[in-house]
Coordinates of C-alpha atoms and ligand atoms in Angstrom, one line a residue:
Chain A
M187 CA -114.9 14.7 6.7
Q188 CA -112.5 11.9 6.1
Y189 CA -108.8 12.5 6.6
D190 CA -106.5 12.3 3.6
K191 CA -104.5 9.1 4.0
L192 CA -101.9 6.9 2.3
E193 CA -102.4 3.1 2.8
V194 CA -100.4 0.2 2.2
V195 CA -102.2 -2.9 1.9
D196 CA -100.5 -6.4 2.1
L197 CA -98.0 -5.2 -0.3
C198 CA -95.3 -7.6 -1.8
V199 CA -92.8 -6.4 -3.8
S200 CA -89.9 -8.1 -5.7
V201 CA -87.0 -6.6 -7.0
V202 CA -85.4 -7.3 -10.6
D203 CA -81.7 -7.2 -10.5
N204 CA -81.1 -4.9 -13.3
R205 CA -77.4 -5.7 -13.3
R206 CA -78.3 -9.0 -14.6
A207 CA -81.6 -8.2 -16.6
Y208 CA -79.9 -9.0 -19.9
V209 CA -78.8 -12.6 -18.9
H210 CA -81.8 -13.7 -17.2
A211 CA -84.0 -11.7 -15.0
E212 CA -83.8 -12.8 -11.3
E213 CA -86.4 -11.6 -9.2
K214 CA -86.1 -11.5 -5.5
E215 CA -88.9 -11.0 -3.0
I216 CA -88.1 -8.0 -0.6
L217 CA -91.4 -6.9 0.8
K218 CA -93.4 -9.7 2.3
G219 CA -97.0 -8.2 3.0
V220 CA -96.5 -4.7 4.4
N221 CA -99.5 -3.0 6.1
L222 CA -99.5 0.8 7.2
V223 CA -101.9 3.5 7.3
I224 CA -100.4 7.3 7.4
N225 CA -103.0 9.8 7.9
R226 CA -102.4 13.5 7.1
D227 CA -100.3 15.1 9.5
E228 CA -99.1 12.2 11.4
V229 CA -95.5 11.2 11.7
H230 CA -94.7 7.5 11.5
A231 CA -90.9 6.3 11.8
I232 CA -89.7 3.0 10.5
M233 CA -86.5 1.6 11.9
G234 CA -85.0 -1.8 11.1
P235 CA -81.8 -3.4 10.2
N236 CA -79.9 -2.8 7.0
G237 CA -81.3 -4.9 4.0
S238 CA -84.7 -5.4 5.7
G239 CA -86.6 -3.6 2.9
K240 CA -87.1 0.1 4.3
S241 CA -86.0 1.8 0.9
T242 CA -87.8 -0.8 -1.1
L243 CA -91.0 0.3 0.4
A244 CA -90.1 3.9 -0.1
A245 CA -89.3 3.3 -3.7
S246 CA -92.4 1.3 -4.1
I247 CA -94.7 3.9 -3.0
A248 CA -93.0 6.6 -5.2
G249 CA -93.0 4.2 -8.1
A250 CA -89.2 3.9 -8.8
P251 CA -87.9 1.8 -11.7
G252 CA -86.6 -1.9 -10.8
Y253 CA -89.4 -2.6 -8.2
K254 CA -92.3 -5.0 -9.2
I255 CA -95.4 -5.2 -7.3
T256 CA -96.5 -8.7 -7.0
S257 CA -99.6 -8.5 -4.8
G258 CA -101.2 -5.9 -2.4
D259 CA -102.0 -2.2 -3.1
I260 CA -101.0 1.3 -2.3
L261 CA -104.1 3.5 -1.7
L262 CA -104.4 7.3 -1.6
T263 CA -107.2 8.9 0.0
L264 CA -107.7 12.7 -1.0
D265 CA -110.8 14.9 0.0
G266 CA -112.7 11.4 0.6
N267 CA -111.9 9.8 -2.7
T268 CA -109.9 6.8 -2.5
Q269 CA -107.9 5.5 -5.6
S270 CA -105.1 3.0 -6.0
I271 CA -102.0 4.6 -7.1
L272 CA -100.4 1.6 -8.7
D273 CA -101.5 2.5 -12.2
L274 CA -100.3 6.3 -11.7
T275 CA -97.0 7.3 -13.4
V276 CA -94.3 8.5 -11.0
D277 CA -95.1 12.0 -12.0
A278 CA -99.0 11.7 -11.4
R279 CA -98.0 10.3 -8.1
A280 CA -96.0 13.5 -7.6
R281 CA -98.5 15.7 -8.3
A282 CA -101.1 13.9 -6.2
G283 CA -99.0 14.8 -3.3
I284 CA -96.4 12.1 -2.7
F285 CA -92.7 13.0 -2.1
L286 CA -89.8 10.9 -1.6
A287 CA -86.5 12.0 -0.6
R288 CA -84.2 9.0 -1.3
Q289 CA -81.3 7.8 0.5
T290 CA -79.0 8.9 -2.1
P291 CA -80.1 11.5 -4.4
T292 CA -79.4 11.5 -8.0
A293 CA -77.2 13.8 -9.7
V294 CA -78.0 15.5 -13.0
D295 CA -75.6 17.4 -15.2
G296 CA -76.6 20.6 -16.9
I297 CA -79.8 21.2 -14.8
T298 CA -79.4 23.7 -12.2
L299 CA -81.0 23.2 -8.9
S300 CA -82.9 26.4 -9.3
N301 CA -84.3 25.9 -12.6
F302 CA -85.2 22.1 -11.5
L303 CA -87.0 23.7 -8.5
R304 CA -89.0 26.0 -10.7
T305 CA -89.8 23.6 -13.2
A306 CA -91.1 21.1 -10.4
K307 CA -92.9 23.7 -8.6
T308 CA -94.7 24.7 -12.0
A309 CA -95.6 20.9 -12.6
I310 CA -96.8 20.4 -9.1
D311 CA -98.9 23.7 -8.8
G312 CA -100.2 23.5 -12.4
L313 CA -98.8 27.2 -13.0
A314 CA -95.5 28.9 -12.9
P315 CA -94.6 30.4 -9.7
N316 CA -95.1 34.2 -9.6
V317 CA -91.5 35.8 -10.8
C318 CA -91.5 38.7 -8.2
T319 CA -92.0 36.3 -5.2
W320 CA -90.3 33.0 -6.3
I321 CA -86.7 34.4 -5.9
K322 CA -87.8 35.6 -2.4
E323 CA -89.2 32.4 -1.6
L324 CA -86.3 30.2 -2.7
D325 CA -83.7 32.5 -1.0
A326 CA -85.8 32.3 2.3
A327 CA -85.9 28.5 2.2
M328 CA -82.3 28.1 1.5
E329 CA -81.6 30.6 4.5
H330 CA -83.7 28.6 6.7
L331 CA -81.6 25.7 5.9
K332 CA -78.4 27.6 6.1
M333 CA -77.5 26.5 2.3
D334 CA -74.8 28.2 0.4
K335 CA -76.8 30.4 -2.0
S336 CA -74.4 29.4 -4.8
L337 CA -75.5 25.9 -4.8
A338 CA -78.8 27.2 -6.6
S339 CA -76.9 27.9 -9.8
R340 CA -74.9 24.6 -9.7
S341 CA -76.0 21.6 -11.5
L342 CA -78.3 19.3 -9.4
N343 CA -76.6 17.4 -6.8
V344 CA -73.4 17.4 -9.0
G345 CA -70.2 17.6 -6.7
F346 CA -72.5 18.2 -3.8
S347 CA -71.3 16.9 -0.5
G348 CA -73.4 14.3 1.1
G349 CA -74.8 16.9 3.7
E350 CA -75.5 19.4 0.7
K351 CA -77.6 16.7 -1.1
K352 CA -79.8 16.0 2.1
H353 CA -80.4 19.9 2.5
A354 CA -81.4 20.1 -1.1
E355 CA -83.8 17.4 -0.6
I356 CA -85.5 19.2 2.3
L357 CA -85.3 22.4 0.3
Q358 CA -87.5 20.6 -2.4
L359 CA -89.8 19.4 0.4
E360 CA -90.1 23.1 1.6
I361 CA -91.0 24.3 -2.0
L362 CA -93.3 21.6 -2.9
R363 CA -95.3 21.1 0.1
P364 CA -96.6 17.6 -0.5
K365 CA -99.3 15.8 1.2
F366 CA -97.3 13.0 2.0
A367 CA -93.3 12.9 2.6
I368 CA -91.3 10.0 2.8
L369 CA -87.7 10.7 3.8
D370 CA -85.5 7.8 3.5
E371 CA -82.6 8.1 5.8
T372 CA -82.6 11.9 5.6
D373 CA -80.4 11.9 8.8
S374 CA -77.6 9.9 7.8
G375 CA -74.4 11.7 6.9
L376 CA -75.5 14.8 8.7
D377 CA -73.6 16.3 11.8
V378 CA -75.5 17.2 14.9
D379 CA -75.9 21.0 13.9
A380 CA -76.8 20.1 10.5
L381 CA -79.5 17.6 11.8
K382 CA -81.1 20.2 13.8
T383 CA -81.2 22.7 10.9
V384 CA -83.0 20.0 8.7
C385 CA -85.5 18.9 11.3
D386 CA -86.5 22.5 12.2
E387 CA -87.2 22.9 8.5
I388 CA -89.1 19.9 8.3
N389 CA -91.2 20.7 11.3
R390 CA -91.9 24.3 9.8
T391 CA -92.8 23.0 6.4
K392 CA -95.1 20.5 8.2
L393 CA -96.7 23.0 10.3
D394 CA -97.9 24.7 7.1
A395 CA -98.4 21.9 4.7
K396 CA -99.7 19.3 7.2
F397 CA -98.1 16.4 5.4
G398 CA -98.2 13.0 6.7
A399 CA -94.6 11.9 7.2
L400 CA -92.8 8.6 6.9
L401 CA -89.4 8.8 8.3
I402 CA -87.1 6.0 7.7
T403 CA -84.1 5.9 10.1
H404 CA -81.4 3.7 11.9
Y405 CA -80.8 6.4 14.6
T406 CA -83.4 7.5 17.2
H407 CA -81.6 11.0 17.1
I408 CA -83.9 12.5 14.2
L409 CA -87.0 11.3 16.3
E410 CA -86.0 13.7 19.2
Y411 CA -86.3 16.7 16.8
V412 CA -89.3 15.2 14.6
E413 CA -91.4 13.7 17.2
P414 CA -93.0 10.4 15.6
D415 CA -96.8 9.4 16.6
F416 CA -96.0 5.9 15.6
V417 CA -92.7 3.8 15.4
H418 CA -92.6 0.5 13.6
V419 CA -90.1 -2.0 13.5
F420 CA -89.2 -3.4 10.0
A421 CA -87.5 -6.8 9.8
D422 CA -87.2 -9.1 6.5
G423 CA -89.7 -7.2 4.5
Q424 CA -92.4 -6.7 7.1
I425 CA -93.6 -4.7 10.1
V426 CA -92.9 -7.1 12.8
E427 CA -93.8 -4.3 15.6
S428 CA -95.5 -1.0 16.1
G429 CA -96.0 1.5 18.8
G430 CA -95.7 4.7 20.1
S431 CA -92.4 6.9 20.5
S432 CA -91.4 5.0 23.5
L433 CA -90.6 2.1 20.9
A434 CA -87.9 4.1 19.7
K435 CA -86.4 4.4 23.2
K436 CA -86.4 0.7 23.6
L437 CA -84.8 0.1 20.2
E438 CA -82.0 2.4 21.1
I439 CA -81.1 0.3 24.1
S440 CA -81.7 -3.2 22.7
G441 CA -81.2 -3.0 19.1
Y442 CA -82.9 -5.1 16.5
A443 CA -81.4 -8.4 17.6
E444 CA -84.6 -10.0 18.9
Y445 CA -86.2 -9.2 15.6
I446 CA -83.8 -11.0 13.3
K447 CA -84.2 -14.5 12.8
Chain B
M186 CA -61.0 33.1 -36.1
L187 CA -64.4 31.6 -35.7
D188 CA -66.1 29.3 -37.8
K189 CA -69.3 27.2 -38.0
I190 CA -70.5 24.2 -39.9
L191 CA -74.2 24.0 -39.5
N192 CA -76.2 21.2 -40.8
Q193 CA -74.4 20.7 -43.9
N194 CA -72.3 18.1 -45.5
Q195 CA -68.5 19.6 -45.4
K196 CA -64.9 18.7 -46.0
K197 CA -62.9 21.2 -44.5
H198 CA -59.1 21.9 -44.2
Y199 CA -57.5 24.6 -41.9
T200 CA -53.9 25.7 -41.8
L201 CA -53.0 27.7 -38.6
E202 CA -49.7 29.5 -38.8
Q203 CA -48.0 31.1 -35.7
N204 CA -50.1 32.4 -32.9
Q205 CA -53.3 31.6 -35.0
A206 CA -56.4 30.5 -33.0
L207 CA -59.4 29.1 -34.2
D208 CA -62.7 28.2 -32.7
L209 CA -64.7 25.6 -34.7
F210 CA -68.4 24.7 -33.9
V211 CA -69.9 21.7 -35.9
L212 CA -73.7 21.1 -35.7
Q213 CA -75.5 18.2 -37.2
M214 CA -79.1 18.6 -35.8
H215 CA -81.3 18.3 -38.9
D216 CA -82.9 15.3 -40.3
R217 CA -80.8 14.1 -43.2
D218 CA -77.6 12.0 -43.1
C219 CA -74.7 14.2 -42.6
E220 CA -71.0 13.8 -42.8
V221 CA -68.3 16.4 -41.8
D222 CA -64.7 15.7 -42.3
I223 CA -62.1 18.3 -40.6
R224 CA -58.4 18.5 -40.9
I225 CA -56.5 21.0 -38.9
D226 CA -52.6 21.5 -39.4
L227 CA -51.2 23.3 -36.7
T228 CA -47.9 24.5 -38.5
G229 CA -46.8 27.4 -36.6
A230 CA -45.7 27.7 -32.9
D231 CA -48.4 28.7 -30.5
A232 CA -51.4 28.0 -32.7
S233 CA -54.4 26.6 -31.0
V234 CA -57.7 25.3 -32.0
N235 CA -61.1 24.5 -30.2
I236 CA -63.5 22.4 -31.9
F237 CA -67.0 21.7 -30.3
G238 CA -69.5 19.4 -32.0
V239 CA -73.3 18.7 -31.2
Y240 CA -75.1 16.0 -33.2
F241 CA -78.5 14.3 -32.7
A242 CA -79.3 11.2 -34.9
S243 CA -82.9 10.1 -35.3
A244 CA -84.5 6.9 -36.5
G245 CA -82.7 5.7 -39.7
Q246 CA -80.4 8.5 -39.8
V247 CA -76.5 8.5 -40.2
I248 CA -74.2 11.0 -38.8
R249 CA -70.4 10.8 -39.4
N250 CA -67.7 12.9 -38.2
R251 CA -64.0 12.9 -38.8
V252 CA -61.5 15.2 -37.1
V253 CA -57.9 15.1 -37.6
V254 CA -55.6 17.5 -35.9
N255 CA -51.8 17.5 -36.8
H256 CA -49.4 19.2 -34.3
N257 CA -46.4 20.2 -36.4
A258 CA -45.0 23.1 -34.4
P259 CA -43.8 23.8 -30.8
N260 CA -46.4 25.0 -28.2
C261 CA -49.7 24.2 -30.0
T262 CA -52.9 23.6 -28.4
S263 CA -55.9 21.5 -29.3
N264 CA -59.1 20.9 -27.7
I265 CA -61.8 18.9 -29.3
L266 CA -65.4 17.9 -27.7
Y267 CA -68.2 16.3 -29.6
K268 CA -71.4 15.3 -27.8
G269 CA -74.2 13.2 -29.8
A270 CA -77.6 11.9 -28.9
L271 CA -79.3 9.0 -30.6
L272 CA -83.0 8.3 -30.7
G273 CA -85.0 5.8 -32.5
E274 CA -84.6 2.7 -34.5
N275 CA -81.3 2.3 -36.5
A276 CA -80.2 5.9 -35.6
R277 CA -76.2 5.6 -36.1
T278 CA -73.3 7.6 -35.6
H279 CA -69.7 7.4 -36.4
W280 CA -66.9 9.5 -34.9
D281 CA -63.3 9.3 -35.6
G282 CA -60.8 11.6 -34.0
S283 CA -57.0 11.6 -34.6
V284 CA -54.4 13.6 -33.0
Y285 CA -51.0 13.6 -34.3
I286 CA -48.1 15.0 -32.5
A287 CA -44.9 15.2 -34.6
E288 CA -41.2 15.0 -33.2
N289 CA -40.8 18.7 -33.3
A290 CA -44.2 19.6 -31.8
F291 CA -42.8 20.2 -28.1
A292 CA -44.9 21.3 -25.3
A293 CA -48.1 20.0 -26.9
D294 CA -51.4 20.3 -25.2
T295 CA -54.1 18.3 -26.4
Y296 CA -57.4 16.8 -25.4
E297 CA -60.1 15.2 -27.4
A298 CA -63.3 13.6 -26.1
N299 CA -66.3 12.1 -27.7
R300 CA -69.5 11.3 -25.5
N301 CA -72.7 9.8 -26.8
L302 CA -76.2 9.4 -25.1
L303 CA -78.4 6.5 -26.3
L304 CA -81.9 7.5 -25.8
S305 CA -83.5 4.4 -26.9
Q306 CA -83.0 0.9 -28.2
G307 CA -81.9 0.1 -31.7
T308 CA -79.1 2.8 -31.9
S309 CA -75.6 2.5 -32.6
A310 CA -72.8 4.9 -31.7
V311 CA -69.2 4.1 -32.9
S312 CA -66.6 6.1 -31.3
V313 CA -62.9 6.0 -32.2
P314 CA -60.2 8.3 -30.6
N315 CA -56.9 8.1 -31.8
L316 CA -53.6 9.8 -30.3
E317 CA -50.1 9.4 -31.8
I318 CA -47.3 11.0 -30.1
L319 CA -43.8 11.3 -31.5
T320 CA -42.2 13.9 -29.0
G321 CA -41.1 13.4 -25.6
D322 CA -42.0 16.7 -24.5
I323 CA -45.8 17.0 -23.7
V324 CA -48.0 19.5 -21.4
R325 CA -51.0 17.3 -21.7
A326 CA -52.3 14.6 -24.0
G327 CA -55.6 13.0 -23.5
H328 CA -58.6 11.3 -24.8
A329 CA -61.7 10.1 -23.7
S330 CA -64.6 8.2 -25.3
A331 CA -68.1 7.3 -23.3
T332 CA -71.1 5.9 -24.6
G333 CA -74.1 5.6 -22.1
R334 CA -77.7 4.6 -22.0
F335 CA -80.2 7.1 -20.7
D336 CA -80.2 7.0 -17.1
D337 CA -83.4 5.8 -15.5
E338 CA -82.7 7.0 -12.2
Q339 CA -82.4 10.5 -13.4
L340 CA -85.7 10.4 -15.2
F341 CA -87.2 9.0 -12.0
Y342 CA -85.8 11.7 -10.0
L343 CA -87.2 14.4 -12.2
M344 CA -90.6 12.7 -12.6
S345 CA -90.8 12.0 -8.8
R346 CA -90.9 15.8 -8.5
G347 CA -94.0 16.1 -10.6
I348 CA -92.4 16.5 -14.1
D349 CA -93.9 14.6 -17.0
A350 CA -91.6 12.0 -18.9
K351 CA -91.0 14.2 -21.9
T352 CA -90.2 17.3 -20.1
A353 CA -87.9 15.3 -17.9
Q354 CA -86.3 13.7 -20.9
K355 CA -85.5 17.0 -22.6
L356 CA -84.3 18.6 -19.6
I357 CA -81.6 15.7 -19.0
V358 CA -80.7 15.8 -22.8
R359 CA -80.3 19.5 -22.7
G360 CA -78.1 19.1 -19.5
F361 CA -76.1 16.6 -21.4
F362 CA -75.4 19.2 -24.3
E363 CA -75.0 22.2 -22.0
E364 CA -71.4 21.8 -21.7
V365 CA -70.7 22.0 -25.4
V366 CA -73.2 24.7 -26.0
Q367 CA -71.7 26.7 -23.2
N368 CA -68.1 26.3 -24.0
A369 CA -68.6 27.1 -27.7
E370 CA -68.4 30.6 -28.7
L371 CA -72.1 30.9 -29.6
E372 CA -74.5 33.7 -29.4
D373 CA -77.4 33.6 -27.1
F374 CA -79.8 33.2 -29.8
E375 CA -77.8 30.5 -31.5
Q376 CA -77.7 28.5 -28.2
E377 CA -81.6 29.0 -28.1
E378 CA -82.0 27.7 -31.4
I379 CA -79.8 24.5 -30.8
L380 CA -82.0 23.9 -27.9
K381 CA -85.1 24.4 -29.6
Q382 CA -83.8 21.9 -32.6
L383 CA -83.0 19.6 -29.9
E384 CA -86.6 19.5 -28.3
R385 CA -87.9 19.2 -32.0
K386 CA -86.0 16.1 -32.4
I387 CA -87.3 14.6 -29.1
D388 CA -91.0 15.6 -29.9
A389 CA -90.8 14.1 -33.1
V390 CA -90.9 10.6 -31.4
R391 CA -94.2 8.9 -30.4
Ligands
ADP664 N1 -81.9 -3.5 -7.7 C1 -81.7 -4.5 -6.7 N2 -81.2 -5.6 -7.2 C2 -81.0 -6.7 -6.1 N3 -81.3 -6.4 -5.3 C3 -81.6 -5.3 -4.5 C4 -82.1 -4.2 -5.4 N4 -82.3 -3.4 -4.5 C5 -82.5 -4.0 -3.3 N5 -81.9 -5.1 -3.2 C6 -82.0 -6.0 -2.0 O1 -82.9 -5.8 -1.4 C7 -82.8 -6.0 0.0 C8 -83.6 -4.7 0.7 O2 -82.8 -3.5 0.3 P1 -83.5 -2.1 0.8 O3 -84.8 -2.0 0.6 O4 -82.4 -1.2 0.3 O5 -83.0 -2.4 2.5 P2 -82.9 -1.2 3.6 O6 -83.3 0.2 2.9 O7 -83.7 -1.6 4.8 O8 -81.6 -1.2 4.0 C9 -81.5 -5.9 0.1 O9 -81.1 -7.4 0.4 C10 -80.9 -5.5 -1.2 O10 -79.6 -6.4 -1.4
MG665 MG1 -82.3 1.9 2.9

């Protein structure tokens, strides 16, 4: 049987500067032909300078507003069936198994983290979680992440510290068990201990859910805890080099200078 | 004292004597045009009033609110919070809130706020908070008015966790009203009823 996989094919994406959309929509090409195949259970790391388009790639896969796919495709293969996800709504992509933890998670007033999680879990699984085991499951996940339990009854990400938001994203990862997880700079803003806790949780969830992972990062530190199978260097809207985990070590020493024109 | 004005046109005048306290809740969530006009005179020392309002204008509907609070005695408190949502072509709301603090109304404590959430194009929310202070001795005096468009990033976030667009929109709008519904002195069944009416308003579209 064929492996489940997520495939990015010659993807070109422009952003519509939404701050100016009323005056005259200015389009700017950010991704200039990205090719990437992530099989289920593989870990891919994308590293690259600021502004090179890493978050744009992540956002395009999840279907975030403000990004326009000008050419290319994003394909999802599940149980041997391949389909383009470009026509799928954001929620359908999520239900198909795609998960994105954004660099800066959004805050929403008046919806508690626990209510949000239960609603999302119900949507993803197609049925409400068992009332008896749900609380235990949520408690256990928060314990793994060493999260303050009181966060569960607070408004989603409202007034959360940077670190708490990152923990809350990984909590969602654990509860929702996606097939493909895109983690955009989940490591930034976490101290060494918190990074270890979060990475342990990513690994624990992966062991069970066997998701394919796309880790976007600036630092090699996270890659010491979550071992990548492939490392890709991203520059100016493209993958300019791919290799094994040794490539990350090289980047740590030499930086991105040779990739920037 | 607790009073509620629920889904009806109303013009009301309350006079609060010394130590009297009033909690007032205004709901405008039905489908007809609605106009509520409230005047509160705080005439005795240490009188206090809380006014909470929730309104939702659908296509073609006009909702008006006027609130006047007169601080005419020392140590009085007034707290006003109205939240409104607008959805559909030509949904219009008009909110006018005035607090006057007289020369002898020392140690006044007042805060008035009106927040509007525009859920679609073609809506118009007018919000006019007004504050006039004639005494130099104030504990707190503030007003705020904010009208914002529905946040696409919030919608995306919820949907990116598998929640369909309509459910996500309802959750966000419920969340927006949560602060008022929680703060107002309402029974659980009343809170539930309000949230149900809210969902009905959103469901009515499309
Ligand atoms: N909504 C937007 N409007 C205008 N420019 C944008 C928008 N989003 C991203 N960009 C620009 O796109 C480029 C790539 O951004 P991003 O994908 O966030 O890069 P990275 O994640 O690699 O730092 C940057 O130059 C950024 O300024
Ligand atoms: Mg980025």
